[in-house]
mmCIF file of C-alpha atoms in Angstrom:
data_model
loop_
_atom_site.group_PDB
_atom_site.id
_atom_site.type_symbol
_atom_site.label_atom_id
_atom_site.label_comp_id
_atom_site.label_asym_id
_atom_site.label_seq_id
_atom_site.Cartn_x
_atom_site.Cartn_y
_atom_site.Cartn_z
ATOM 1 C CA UNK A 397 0.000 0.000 0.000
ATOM 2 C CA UNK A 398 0.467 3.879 -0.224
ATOM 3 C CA UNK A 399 2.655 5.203 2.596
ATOM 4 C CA UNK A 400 1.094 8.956 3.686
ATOM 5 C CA UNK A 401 2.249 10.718 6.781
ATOM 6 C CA UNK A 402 1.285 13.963 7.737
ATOM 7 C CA UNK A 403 0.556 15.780 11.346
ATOM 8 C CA UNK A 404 -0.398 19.047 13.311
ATOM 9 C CA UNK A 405 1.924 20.941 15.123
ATOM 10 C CA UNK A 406 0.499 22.023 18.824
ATOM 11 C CA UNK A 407 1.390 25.732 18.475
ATOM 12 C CA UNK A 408 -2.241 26.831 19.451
ATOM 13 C CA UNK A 409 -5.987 25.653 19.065
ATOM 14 C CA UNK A 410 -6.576 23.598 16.148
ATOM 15 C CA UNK A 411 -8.837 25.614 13.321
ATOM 16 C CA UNK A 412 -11.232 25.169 10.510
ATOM 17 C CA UNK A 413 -8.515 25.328 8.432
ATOM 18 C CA UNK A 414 -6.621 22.240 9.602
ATOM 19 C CA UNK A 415 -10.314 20.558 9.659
ATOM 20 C CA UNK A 416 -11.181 21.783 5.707
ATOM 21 C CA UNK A 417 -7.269 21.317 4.462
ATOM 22 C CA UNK A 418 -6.621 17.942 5.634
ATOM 23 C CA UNK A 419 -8.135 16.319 8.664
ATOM 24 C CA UNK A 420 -10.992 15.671 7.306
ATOM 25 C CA UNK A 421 -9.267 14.275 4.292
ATOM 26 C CA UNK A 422 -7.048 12.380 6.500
ATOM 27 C CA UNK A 423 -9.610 10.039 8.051
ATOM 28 C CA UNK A 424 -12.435 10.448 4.961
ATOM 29 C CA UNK A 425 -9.737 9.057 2.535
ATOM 30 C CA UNK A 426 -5.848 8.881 3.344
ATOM 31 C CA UNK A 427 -6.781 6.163 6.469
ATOM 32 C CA UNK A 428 -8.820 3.655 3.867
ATOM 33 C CA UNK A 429 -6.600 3.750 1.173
ATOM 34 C CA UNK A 430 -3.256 3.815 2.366
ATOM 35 C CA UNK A 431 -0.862 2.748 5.209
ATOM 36 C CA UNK A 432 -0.851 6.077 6.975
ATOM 37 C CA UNK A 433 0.568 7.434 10.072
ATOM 38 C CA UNK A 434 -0.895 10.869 11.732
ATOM 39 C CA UNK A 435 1.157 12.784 14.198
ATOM 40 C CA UNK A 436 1.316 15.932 16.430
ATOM 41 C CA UNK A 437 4.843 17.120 15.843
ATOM 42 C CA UNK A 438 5.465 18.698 18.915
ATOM 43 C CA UNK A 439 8.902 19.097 18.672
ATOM 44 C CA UNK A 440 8.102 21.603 16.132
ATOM 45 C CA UNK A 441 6.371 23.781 18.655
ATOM 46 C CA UNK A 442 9.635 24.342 20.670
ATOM 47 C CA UNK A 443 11.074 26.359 17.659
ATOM 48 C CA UNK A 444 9.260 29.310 18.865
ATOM 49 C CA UNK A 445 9.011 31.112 22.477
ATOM 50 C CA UNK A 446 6.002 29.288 24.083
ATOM 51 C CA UNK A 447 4.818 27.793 27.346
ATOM 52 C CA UNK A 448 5.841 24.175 28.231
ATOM 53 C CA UNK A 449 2.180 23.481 29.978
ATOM 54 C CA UNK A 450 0.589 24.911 26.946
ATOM 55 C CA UNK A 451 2.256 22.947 24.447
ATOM 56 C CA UNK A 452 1.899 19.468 26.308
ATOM 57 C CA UNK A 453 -1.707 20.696 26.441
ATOM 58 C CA UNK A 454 -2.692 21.228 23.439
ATOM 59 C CA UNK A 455 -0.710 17.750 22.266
ATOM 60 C CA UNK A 456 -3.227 16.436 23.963
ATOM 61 C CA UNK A 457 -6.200 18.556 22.732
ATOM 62 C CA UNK A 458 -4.348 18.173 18.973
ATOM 63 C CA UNK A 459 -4.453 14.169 19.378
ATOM 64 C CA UNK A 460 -7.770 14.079 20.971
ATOM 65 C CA UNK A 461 -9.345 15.948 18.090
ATOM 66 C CA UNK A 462 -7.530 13.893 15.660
ATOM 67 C CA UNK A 463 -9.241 11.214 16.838
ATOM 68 C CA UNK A 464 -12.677 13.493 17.119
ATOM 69 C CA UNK A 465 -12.098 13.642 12.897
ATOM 70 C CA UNK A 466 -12.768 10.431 11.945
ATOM 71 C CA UNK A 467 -8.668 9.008 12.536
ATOM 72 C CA UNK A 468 -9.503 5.061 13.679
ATOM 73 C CA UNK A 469 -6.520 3.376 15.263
ATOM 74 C CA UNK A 470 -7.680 0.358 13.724
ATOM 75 C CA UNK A 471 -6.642 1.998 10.219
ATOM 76 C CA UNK A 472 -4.019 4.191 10.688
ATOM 77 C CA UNK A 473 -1.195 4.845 13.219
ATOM 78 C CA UNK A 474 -1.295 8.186 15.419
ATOM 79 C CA UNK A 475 1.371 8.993 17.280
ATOM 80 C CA UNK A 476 3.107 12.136 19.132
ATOM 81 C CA UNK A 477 6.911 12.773 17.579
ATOM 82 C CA UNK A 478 8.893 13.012 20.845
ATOM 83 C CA UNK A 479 7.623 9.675 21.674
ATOM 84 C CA UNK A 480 9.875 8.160 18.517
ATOM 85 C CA UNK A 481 13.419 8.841 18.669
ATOM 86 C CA UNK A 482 13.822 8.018 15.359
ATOM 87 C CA UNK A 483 12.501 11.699 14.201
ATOM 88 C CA UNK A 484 15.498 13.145 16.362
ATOM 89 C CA UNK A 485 18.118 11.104 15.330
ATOM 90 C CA UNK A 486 17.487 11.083 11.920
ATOM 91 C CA UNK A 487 17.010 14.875 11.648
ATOM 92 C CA UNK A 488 20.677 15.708 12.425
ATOM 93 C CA UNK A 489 21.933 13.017 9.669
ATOM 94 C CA UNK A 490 19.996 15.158 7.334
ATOM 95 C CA UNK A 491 21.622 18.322 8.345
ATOM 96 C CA UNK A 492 24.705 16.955 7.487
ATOM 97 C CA UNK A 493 23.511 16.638 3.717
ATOM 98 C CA UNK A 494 21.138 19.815 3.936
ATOM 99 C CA UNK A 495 22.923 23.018 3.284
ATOM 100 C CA UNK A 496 22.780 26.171 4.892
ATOM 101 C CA UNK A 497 21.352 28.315 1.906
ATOM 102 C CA UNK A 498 18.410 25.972 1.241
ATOM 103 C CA UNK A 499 17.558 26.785 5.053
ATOM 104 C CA UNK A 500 17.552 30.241 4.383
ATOM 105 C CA UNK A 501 15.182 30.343 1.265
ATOM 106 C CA UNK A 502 12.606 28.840 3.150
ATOM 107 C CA UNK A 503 9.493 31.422 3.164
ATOM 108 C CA UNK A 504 8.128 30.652 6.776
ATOM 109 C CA UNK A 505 12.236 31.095 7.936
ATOM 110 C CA UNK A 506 12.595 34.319 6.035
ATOM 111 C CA UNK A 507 9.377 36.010 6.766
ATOM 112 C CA UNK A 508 9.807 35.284 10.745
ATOM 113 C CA UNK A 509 12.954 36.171 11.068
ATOM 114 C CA UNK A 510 12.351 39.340 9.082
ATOM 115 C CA UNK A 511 9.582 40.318 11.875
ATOM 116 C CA UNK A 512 11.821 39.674 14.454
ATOM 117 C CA UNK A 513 14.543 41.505 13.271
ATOM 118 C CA UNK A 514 12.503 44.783 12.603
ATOM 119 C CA UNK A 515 11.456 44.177 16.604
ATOM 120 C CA UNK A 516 15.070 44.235 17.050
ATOM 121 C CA UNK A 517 15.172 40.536 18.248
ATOM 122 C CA UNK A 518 16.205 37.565 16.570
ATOM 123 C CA UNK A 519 14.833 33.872 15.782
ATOM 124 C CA UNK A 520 15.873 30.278 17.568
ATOM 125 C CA UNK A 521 18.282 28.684 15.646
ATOM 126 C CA UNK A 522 15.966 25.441 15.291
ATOM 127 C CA UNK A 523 13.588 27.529 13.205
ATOM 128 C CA UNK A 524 16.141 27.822 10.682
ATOM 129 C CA UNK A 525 16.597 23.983 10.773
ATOM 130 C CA UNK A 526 13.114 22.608 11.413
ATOM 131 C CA UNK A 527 12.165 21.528 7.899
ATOM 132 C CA UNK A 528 14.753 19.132 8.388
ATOM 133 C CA UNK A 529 13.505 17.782 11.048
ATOM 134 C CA UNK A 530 10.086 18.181 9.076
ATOM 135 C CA UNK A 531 11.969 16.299 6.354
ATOM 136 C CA UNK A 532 13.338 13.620 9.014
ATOM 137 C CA UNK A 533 9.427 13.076 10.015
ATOM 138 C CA UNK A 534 8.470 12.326 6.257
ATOM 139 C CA UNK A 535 11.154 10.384 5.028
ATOM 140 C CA UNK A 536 11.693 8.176 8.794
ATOM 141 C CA UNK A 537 8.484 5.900 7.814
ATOM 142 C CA UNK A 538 8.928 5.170 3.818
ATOM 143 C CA UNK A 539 6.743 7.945 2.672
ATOM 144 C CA UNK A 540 4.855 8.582 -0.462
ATOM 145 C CA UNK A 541 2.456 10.422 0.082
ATOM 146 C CA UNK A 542 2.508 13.814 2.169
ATOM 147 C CA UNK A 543 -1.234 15.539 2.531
ATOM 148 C CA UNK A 544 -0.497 19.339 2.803
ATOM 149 C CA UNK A 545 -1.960 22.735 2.686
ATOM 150 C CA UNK A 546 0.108 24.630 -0.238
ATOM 151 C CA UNK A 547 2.059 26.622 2.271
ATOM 152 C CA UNK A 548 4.298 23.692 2.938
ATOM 153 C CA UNK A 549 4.465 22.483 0.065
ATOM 154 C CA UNK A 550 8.134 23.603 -0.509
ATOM 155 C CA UNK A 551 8.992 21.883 2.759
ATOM 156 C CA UNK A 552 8.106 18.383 1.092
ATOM 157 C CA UNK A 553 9.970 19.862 -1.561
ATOM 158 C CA UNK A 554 13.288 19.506 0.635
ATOM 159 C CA UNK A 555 12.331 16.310 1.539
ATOM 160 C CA UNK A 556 12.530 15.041 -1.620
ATOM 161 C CA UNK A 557 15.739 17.026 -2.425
ATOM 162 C CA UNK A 558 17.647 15.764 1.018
ATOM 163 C CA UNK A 559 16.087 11.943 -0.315
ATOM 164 C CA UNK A 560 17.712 12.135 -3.986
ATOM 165 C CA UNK A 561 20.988 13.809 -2.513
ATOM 166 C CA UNK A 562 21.902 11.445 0.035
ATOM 167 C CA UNK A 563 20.634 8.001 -1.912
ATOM 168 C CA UNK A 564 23.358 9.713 -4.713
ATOM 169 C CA UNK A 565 25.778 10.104 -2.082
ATOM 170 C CA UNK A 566 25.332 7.051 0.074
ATOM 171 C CA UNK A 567 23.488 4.653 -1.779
ATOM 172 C CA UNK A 568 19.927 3.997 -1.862
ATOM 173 C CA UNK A 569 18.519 4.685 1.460
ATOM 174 C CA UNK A 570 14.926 6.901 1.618
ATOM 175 C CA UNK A 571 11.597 6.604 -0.833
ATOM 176 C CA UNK A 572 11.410 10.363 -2.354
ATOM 177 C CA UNK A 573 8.221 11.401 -0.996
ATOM 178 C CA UNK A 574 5.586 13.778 -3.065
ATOM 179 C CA UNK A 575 3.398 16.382 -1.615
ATOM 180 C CA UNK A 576 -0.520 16.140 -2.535
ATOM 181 C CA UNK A 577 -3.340 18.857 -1.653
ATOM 182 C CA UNK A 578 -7.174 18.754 -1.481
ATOM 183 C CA UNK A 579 -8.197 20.122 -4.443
ATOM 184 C CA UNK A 580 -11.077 22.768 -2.566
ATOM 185 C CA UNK A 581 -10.028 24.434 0.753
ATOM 186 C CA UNK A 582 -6.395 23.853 0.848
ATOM 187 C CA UNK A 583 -5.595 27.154 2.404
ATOM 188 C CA UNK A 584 -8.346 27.824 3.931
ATOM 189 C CA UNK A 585 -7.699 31.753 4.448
ATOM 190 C CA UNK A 586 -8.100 34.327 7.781
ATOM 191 C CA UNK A 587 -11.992 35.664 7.438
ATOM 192 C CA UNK A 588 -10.375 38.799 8.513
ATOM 193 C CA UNK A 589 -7.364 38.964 6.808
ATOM 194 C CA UNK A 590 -8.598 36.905 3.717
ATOM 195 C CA UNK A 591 -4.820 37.183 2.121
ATOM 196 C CA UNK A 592 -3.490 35.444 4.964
ATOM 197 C CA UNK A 593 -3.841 31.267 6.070
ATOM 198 C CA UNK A 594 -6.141 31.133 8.854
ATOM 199 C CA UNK A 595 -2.993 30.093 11.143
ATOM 200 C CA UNK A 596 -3.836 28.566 14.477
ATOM 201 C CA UNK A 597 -1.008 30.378 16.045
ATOM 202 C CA UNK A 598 -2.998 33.344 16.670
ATOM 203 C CA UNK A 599 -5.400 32.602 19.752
ATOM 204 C CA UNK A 600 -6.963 35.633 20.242
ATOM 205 C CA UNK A 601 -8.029 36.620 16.057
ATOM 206 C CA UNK A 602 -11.653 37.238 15.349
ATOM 207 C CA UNK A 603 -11.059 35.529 11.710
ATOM 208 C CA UNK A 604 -10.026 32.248 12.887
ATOM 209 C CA UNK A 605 -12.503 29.772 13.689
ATOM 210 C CA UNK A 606 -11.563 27.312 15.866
ATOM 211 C CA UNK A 607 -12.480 23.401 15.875
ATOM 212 C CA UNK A 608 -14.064 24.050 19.085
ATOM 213 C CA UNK A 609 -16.104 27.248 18.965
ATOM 214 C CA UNK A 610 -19.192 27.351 20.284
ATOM 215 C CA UNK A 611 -22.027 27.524 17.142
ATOM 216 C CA UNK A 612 -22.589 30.975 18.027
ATOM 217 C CA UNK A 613 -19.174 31.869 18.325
ATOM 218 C CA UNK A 614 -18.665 30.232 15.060
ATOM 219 C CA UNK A 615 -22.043 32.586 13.582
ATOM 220 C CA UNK A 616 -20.334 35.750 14.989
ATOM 221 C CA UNK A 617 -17.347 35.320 13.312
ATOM 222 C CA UNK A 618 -18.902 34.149 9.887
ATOM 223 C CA UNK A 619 -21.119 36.887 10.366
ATOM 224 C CA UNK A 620 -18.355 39.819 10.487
ATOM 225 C CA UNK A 621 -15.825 38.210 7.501
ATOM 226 C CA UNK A 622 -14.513 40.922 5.527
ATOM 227 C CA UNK A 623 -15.937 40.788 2.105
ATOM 228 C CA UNK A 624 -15.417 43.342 -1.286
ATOM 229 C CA UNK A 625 -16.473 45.994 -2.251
ATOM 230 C CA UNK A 626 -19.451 45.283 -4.416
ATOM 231 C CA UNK A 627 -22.748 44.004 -4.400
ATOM 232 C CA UNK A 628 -22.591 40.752 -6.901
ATOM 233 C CA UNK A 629 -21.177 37.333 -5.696
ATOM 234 C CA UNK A 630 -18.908 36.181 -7.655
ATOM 235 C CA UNK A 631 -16.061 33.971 -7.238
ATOM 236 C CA UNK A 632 -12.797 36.051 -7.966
ATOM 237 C CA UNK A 633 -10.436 34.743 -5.981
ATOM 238 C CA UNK A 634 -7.524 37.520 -7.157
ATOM 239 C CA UNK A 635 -9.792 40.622 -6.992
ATOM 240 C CA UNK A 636 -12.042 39.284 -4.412
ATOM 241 C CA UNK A 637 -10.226 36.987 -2.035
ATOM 242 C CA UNK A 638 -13.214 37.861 1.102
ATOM 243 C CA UNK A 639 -15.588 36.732 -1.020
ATOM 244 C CA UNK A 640 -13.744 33.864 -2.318
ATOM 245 C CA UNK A 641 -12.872 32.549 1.078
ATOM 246 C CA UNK A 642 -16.488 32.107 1.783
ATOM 247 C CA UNK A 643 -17.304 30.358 -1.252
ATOM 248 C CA UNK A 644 -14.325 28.231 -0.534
ATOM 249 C CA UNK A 645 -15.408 27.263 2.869
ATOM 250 C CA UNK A 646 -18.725 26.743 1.962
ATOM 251 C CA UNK A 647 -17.972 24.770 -0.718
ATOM 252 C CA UNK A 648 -15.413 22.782 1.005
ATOM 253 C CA UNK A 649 -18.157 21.781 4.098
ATOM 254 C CA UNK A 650 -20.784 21.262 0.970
ATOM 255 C CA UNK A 651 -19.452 19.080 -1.356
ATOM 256 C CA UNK A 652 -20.300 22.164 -3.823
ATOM 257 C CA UNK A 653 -17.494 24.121 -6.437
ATOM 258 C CA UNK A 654 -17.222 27.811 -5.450
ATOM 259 C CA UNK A 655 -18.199 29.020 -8.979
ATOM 260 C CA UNK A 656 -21.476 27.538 -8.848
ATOM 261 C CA UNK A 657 -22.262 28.258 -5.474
ATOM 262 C CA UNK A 658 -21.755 32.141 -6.390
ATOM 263 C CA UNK A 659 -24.669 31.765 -8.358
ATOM 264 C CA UNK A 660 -27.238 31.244 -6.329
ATOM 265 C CA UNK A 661 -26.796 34.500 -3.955
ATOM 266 C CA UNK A 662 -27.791 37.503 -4.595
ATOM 267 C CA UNK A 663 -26.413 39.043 -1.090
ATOM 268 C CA UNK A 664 -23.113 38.796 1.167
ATOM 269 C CA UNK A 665 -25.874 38.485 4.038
ATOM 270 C CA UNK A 666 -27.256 35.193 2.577
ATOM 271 C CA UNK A 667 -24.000 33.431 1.328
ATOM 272 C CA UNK A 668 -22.053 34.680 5.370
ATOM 273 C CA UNK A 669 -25.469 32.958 6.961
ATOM 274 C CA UNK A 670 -25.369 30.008 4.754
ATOM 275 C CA UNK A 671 -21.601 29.346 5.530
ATOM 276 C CA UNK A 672 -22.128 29.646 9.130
ATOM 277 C CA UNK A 673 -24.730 27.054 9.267
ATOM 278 C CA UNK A 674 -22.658 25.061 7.166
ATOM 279 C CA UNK A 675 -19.832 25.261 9.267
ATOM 280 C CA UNK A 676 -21.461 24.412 12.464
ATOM 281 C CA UNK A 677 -22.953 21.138 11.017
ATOM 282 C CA UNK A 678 -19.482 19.995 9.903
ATOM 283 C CA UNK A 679 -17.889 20.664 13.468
ATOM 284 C CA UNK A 680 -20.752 19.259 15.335
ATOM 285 C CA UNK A 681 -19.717 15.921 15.121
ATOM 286 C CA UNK A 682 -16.204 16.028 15.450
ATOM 287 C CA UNK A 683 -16.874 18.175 19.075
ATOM 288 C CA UNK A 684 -19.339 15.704 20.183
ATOM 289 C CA UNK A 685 -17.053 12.867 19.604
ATOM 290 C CA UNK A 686 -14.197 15.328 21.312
ATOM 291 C CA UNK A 687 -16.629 15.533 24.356
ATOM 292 C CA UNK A 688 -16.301 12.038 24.409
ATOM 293 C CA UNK A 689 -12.703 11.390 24.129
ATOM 294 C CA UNK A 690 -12.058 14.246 26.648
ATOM 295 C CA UNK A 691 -14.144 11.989 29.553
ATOM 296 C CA UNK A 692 -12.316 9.005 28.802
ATOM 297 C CA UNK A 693 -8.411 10.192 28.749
ATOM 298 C CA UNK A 694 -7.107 6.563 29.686
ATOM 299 C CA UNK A 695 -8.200 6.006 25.881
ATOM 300 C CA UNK A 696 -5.940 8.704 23.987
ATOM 301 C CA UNK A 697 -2.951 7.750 26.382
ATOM 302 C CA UNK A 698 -3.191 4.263 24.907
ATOM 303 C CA UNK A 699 -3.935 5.177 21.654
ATOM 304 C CA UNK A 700 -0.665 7.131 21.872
ATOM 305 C CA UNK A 701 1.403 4.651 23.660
ATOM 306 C CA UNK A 702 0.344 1.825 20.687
ATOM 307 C CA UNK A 703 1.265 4.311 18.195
ATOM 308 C CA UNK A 704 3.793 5.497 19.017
ATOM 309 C CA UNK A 705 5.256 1.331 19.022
ATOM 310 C CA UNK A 706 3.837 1.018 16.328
ATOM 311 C CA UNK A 707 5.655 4.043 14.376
ATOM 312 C CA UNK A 708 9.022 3.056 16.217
ATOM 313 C CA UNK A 709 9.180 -0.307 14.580
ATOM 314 C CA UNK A 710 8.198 1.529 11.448
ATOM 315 C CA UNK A 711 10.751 3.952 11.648
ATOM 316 C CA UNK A 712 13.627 2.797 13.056
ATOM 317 C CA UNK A 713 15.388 0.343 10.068
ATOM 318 C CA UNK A 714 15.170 3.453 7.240
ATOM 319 C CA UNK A 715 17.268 5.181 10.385
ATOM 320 C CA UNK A 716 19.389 2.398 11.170
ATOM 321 C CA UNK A 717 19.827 2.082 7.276
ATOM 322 C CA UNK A 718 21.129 5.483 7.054
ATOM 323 C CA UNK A 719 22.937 5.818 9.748
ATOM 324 C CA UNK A 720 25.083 2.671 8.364
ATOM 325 C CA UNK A 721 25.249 4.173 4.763
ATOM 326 C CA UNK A 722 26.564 7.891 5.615
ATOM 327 C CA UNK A 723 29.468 6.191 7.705
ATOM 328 C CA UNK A 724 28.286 5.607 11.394
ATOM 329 C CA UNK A 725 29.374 2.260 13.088
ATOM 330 C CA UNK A 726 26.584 0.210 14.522
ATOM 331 C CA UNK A 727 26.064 0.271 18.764
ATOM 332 C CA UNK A 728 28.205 -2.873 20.014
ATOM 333 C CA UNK A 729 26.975 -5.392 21.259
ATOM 334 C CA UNK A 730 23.148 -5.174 18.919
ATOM 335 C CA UNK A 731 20.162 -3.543 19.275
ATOM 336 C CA UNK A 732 20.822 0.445 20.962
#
C-alpha cells in the first residue's frame, strides 16, 4: 500500500482550516486507502518562544481531536513525535547533507525572522533547521504520500531534495516522498485577513474559527468576515479573495465548487449565513465525539502509547539504514 504521513503541530488551538485542508481528508480518505501514520509534531512547537504546559496541552487537545475527525486506530497509526526517537536522530543526519542556503530560502524562515529583526530581536536557531527535522518526520516511515496545505508544500519539496541527494551520495537509502493537496479548501484563508492562512497560532483573532467554537461563536465570526467591495457574488479569488474565502469554505463543508455556489446569492448576508450554518454542522460531530474522548483520557494515552510502538518499529530500520550508509558504526553489542 500507499505510505502517507502527515501531522499538526500544537502551536495553538486547532482551526477550521486544519479541519477543511486535511483532517478531514485524512480520516475520509488517506486512512482507507493507504498505510498512513498521523502525528502531532510537537517538537516543532519548541522552535518558537512558548509555554511548556501549553504545548503538552494542546498535544493532547491536537491528538484528541484527531481522533474526534474520523482518525480510527484500527486503520491508521497516530502517534506524538517526541515519543519516537527516530525523528530526532534522523534529523541531524539530514543536516549533514542539507545546506545552509536551502535553510535560508525557506518562506516561513525568512518572513519570521524578518519580523523579528525589525522588533530588534532575533529567531531560535531550530527555526532555521526545522524543515529538516520536518523532512526527518516524512522520510523516517517510507513515505509517499505527504497531505499538505500549499504553504508547505516547498517543505516536502526539501524532503525530496535531502532523499535524492543522500541516496546519490550514500546509496539507496529513503523513498522520495511527493506532496498532494485537497483540491477545494487547501488554504483555507483568515476571514479577517482573507490574504493570509487562517494560522492557528494566533489565539486571540476574530477571523479564525476554531475546531471548538461554540455555534454561536462560530455565527459571529462568519457573520463579520470581511468581504469586497461590491454588491454581486462572484467567485474572484484575485480581486475578491473575502468573497472567495467564503465560497471556498462553503464549498469545502458542501461538497459544492465555489463558482457555482456564487450563483445562487444575490447578497453577502445570505452566502455569510449560509456558511455559518454550514460550518457548524461539519464541526458538530467532530466536538461531540471530542466531548467524548475528553471523559475518557485513559483512551488517547493508549492510543498514543500503541502508536507510538507502532511508528518506532516503522521507523527505526530506514534510520538504522542510514545511519550505516553515511558512515556511522553500529552500537556494540546489537540492538541500541
Amino acid at each position: 500500500m500507499t505510505r502517507v504521513f502527515s501531522g499538526v503541530k500544537p502551536t495553538g488551538h486547532l482551526t477550521l482550516g486544519n479541519y477543511l485542508g486535511a483532517m478531514r481528508q485524512w480520516a475520509a480518505e488517506d486512512q482507507h486507502r493507504s498505510d498512513a501514520l498521523f502525528c502531532v509534531v510537537d517538537l516543532h512547537a519548541l522552535t518558537v518562544d512558548h509555554d511548556p504546559a501549553r504545548v503538552r496541552r494542546l498535544s493532547r487537545q491536537a491528538a484528541s481531536l484527531l481522533l474526534a475527525a474520523g482518525l480510527d486506530p484500527d486503520l491508521c497509526t497516530v502517534f506524538v513525535q517526541s515519543h519516537v526517537d527516530e525523528h530526532a536522530r534522523l534529523s541531524y543526519v539530514l543536516e549533514c547533507v542539507a545546506t545552509d542556503g536551502e535553510m535560508r530560502r525557506m518562506i516561513q524562515y525568512k518572513e519570521k525572522a524578518a519580523r523579528e529583526r525589525e522588533r530588534g530581536g532575533s529567531v531560535r536557531l531550530s527555526l532555521l533547521t526545522y524543515p529538516v527535522l520536518m523532512a526527518a518526520d516524512i522520510l523516517a516511515y517510507g513515505t509517499d504520500d505527504v497531505p499538505v496545505g500549499n504553504d508547505q508544500t516547498q517543505h516536502v519539496e526539501l524532503a525530496r531534495d535531502l532523499a535524492v541527494r543522500f541516496n546519490q551520495r550514500y546509496g539507496h537509502t529513503f523513498v522520495v516522498p511527493r506532496a498532494t493537496n485537497p483540491a477545494v479548501a487547501a488554504r483555507v484563508m483568515n476571514l479577517q485577513e482573507p490574504t493570509s492562512k487562517m494560522g492557528k497560532s494566533d489565539d486571540v483573532g476574530p477571523g479564525i474559527v476554531y475546531l471548538l467554537d461554540e455555534p454561536d461563536v462560530v455565527r459571529r465570526k462568519v457573520a463579520r468576515a470581511v468581504t469586497d467591495s461590491g454588491r454581486d457574488v462572484v467567485y474572484d479569488p484575485a480581486e475578491r479573495p473575502g468573497l472567495a474565502n467564503l465560497l471556498e469554505i462553503l464549498a469545502a463543508c458542501t461538497g459544492g465548487e465555489p463558482a457555482a455556489l456564487a450563483g445562487a446569492y444575490d447578497s453577502y448576508g445570505a452566502l455569510k449565513k449560509d456558511t455559518a450554518e454550514a460550518v457548524v454542522e461539519v464541526l458538530r460531530p467532530v466536538q461531540d465525539r471530542h466531548k467524548e474522548l475528553c471523559a475518557d483520557p485513559g483512551h488517547v494515552e493508549r492510543v498514543l502509547r500503541e502508536g507510538a510502538v507502532k511508528a518506532r518499529a516503522m521507523a527505526r530500520p530506514t534510520v538504522d539504514a542510514a545511519y550505516r550508509a553515511i558512515g556511522l558504526l553500529p552500537p556494540v553489542g546489537g540492538d541500541r
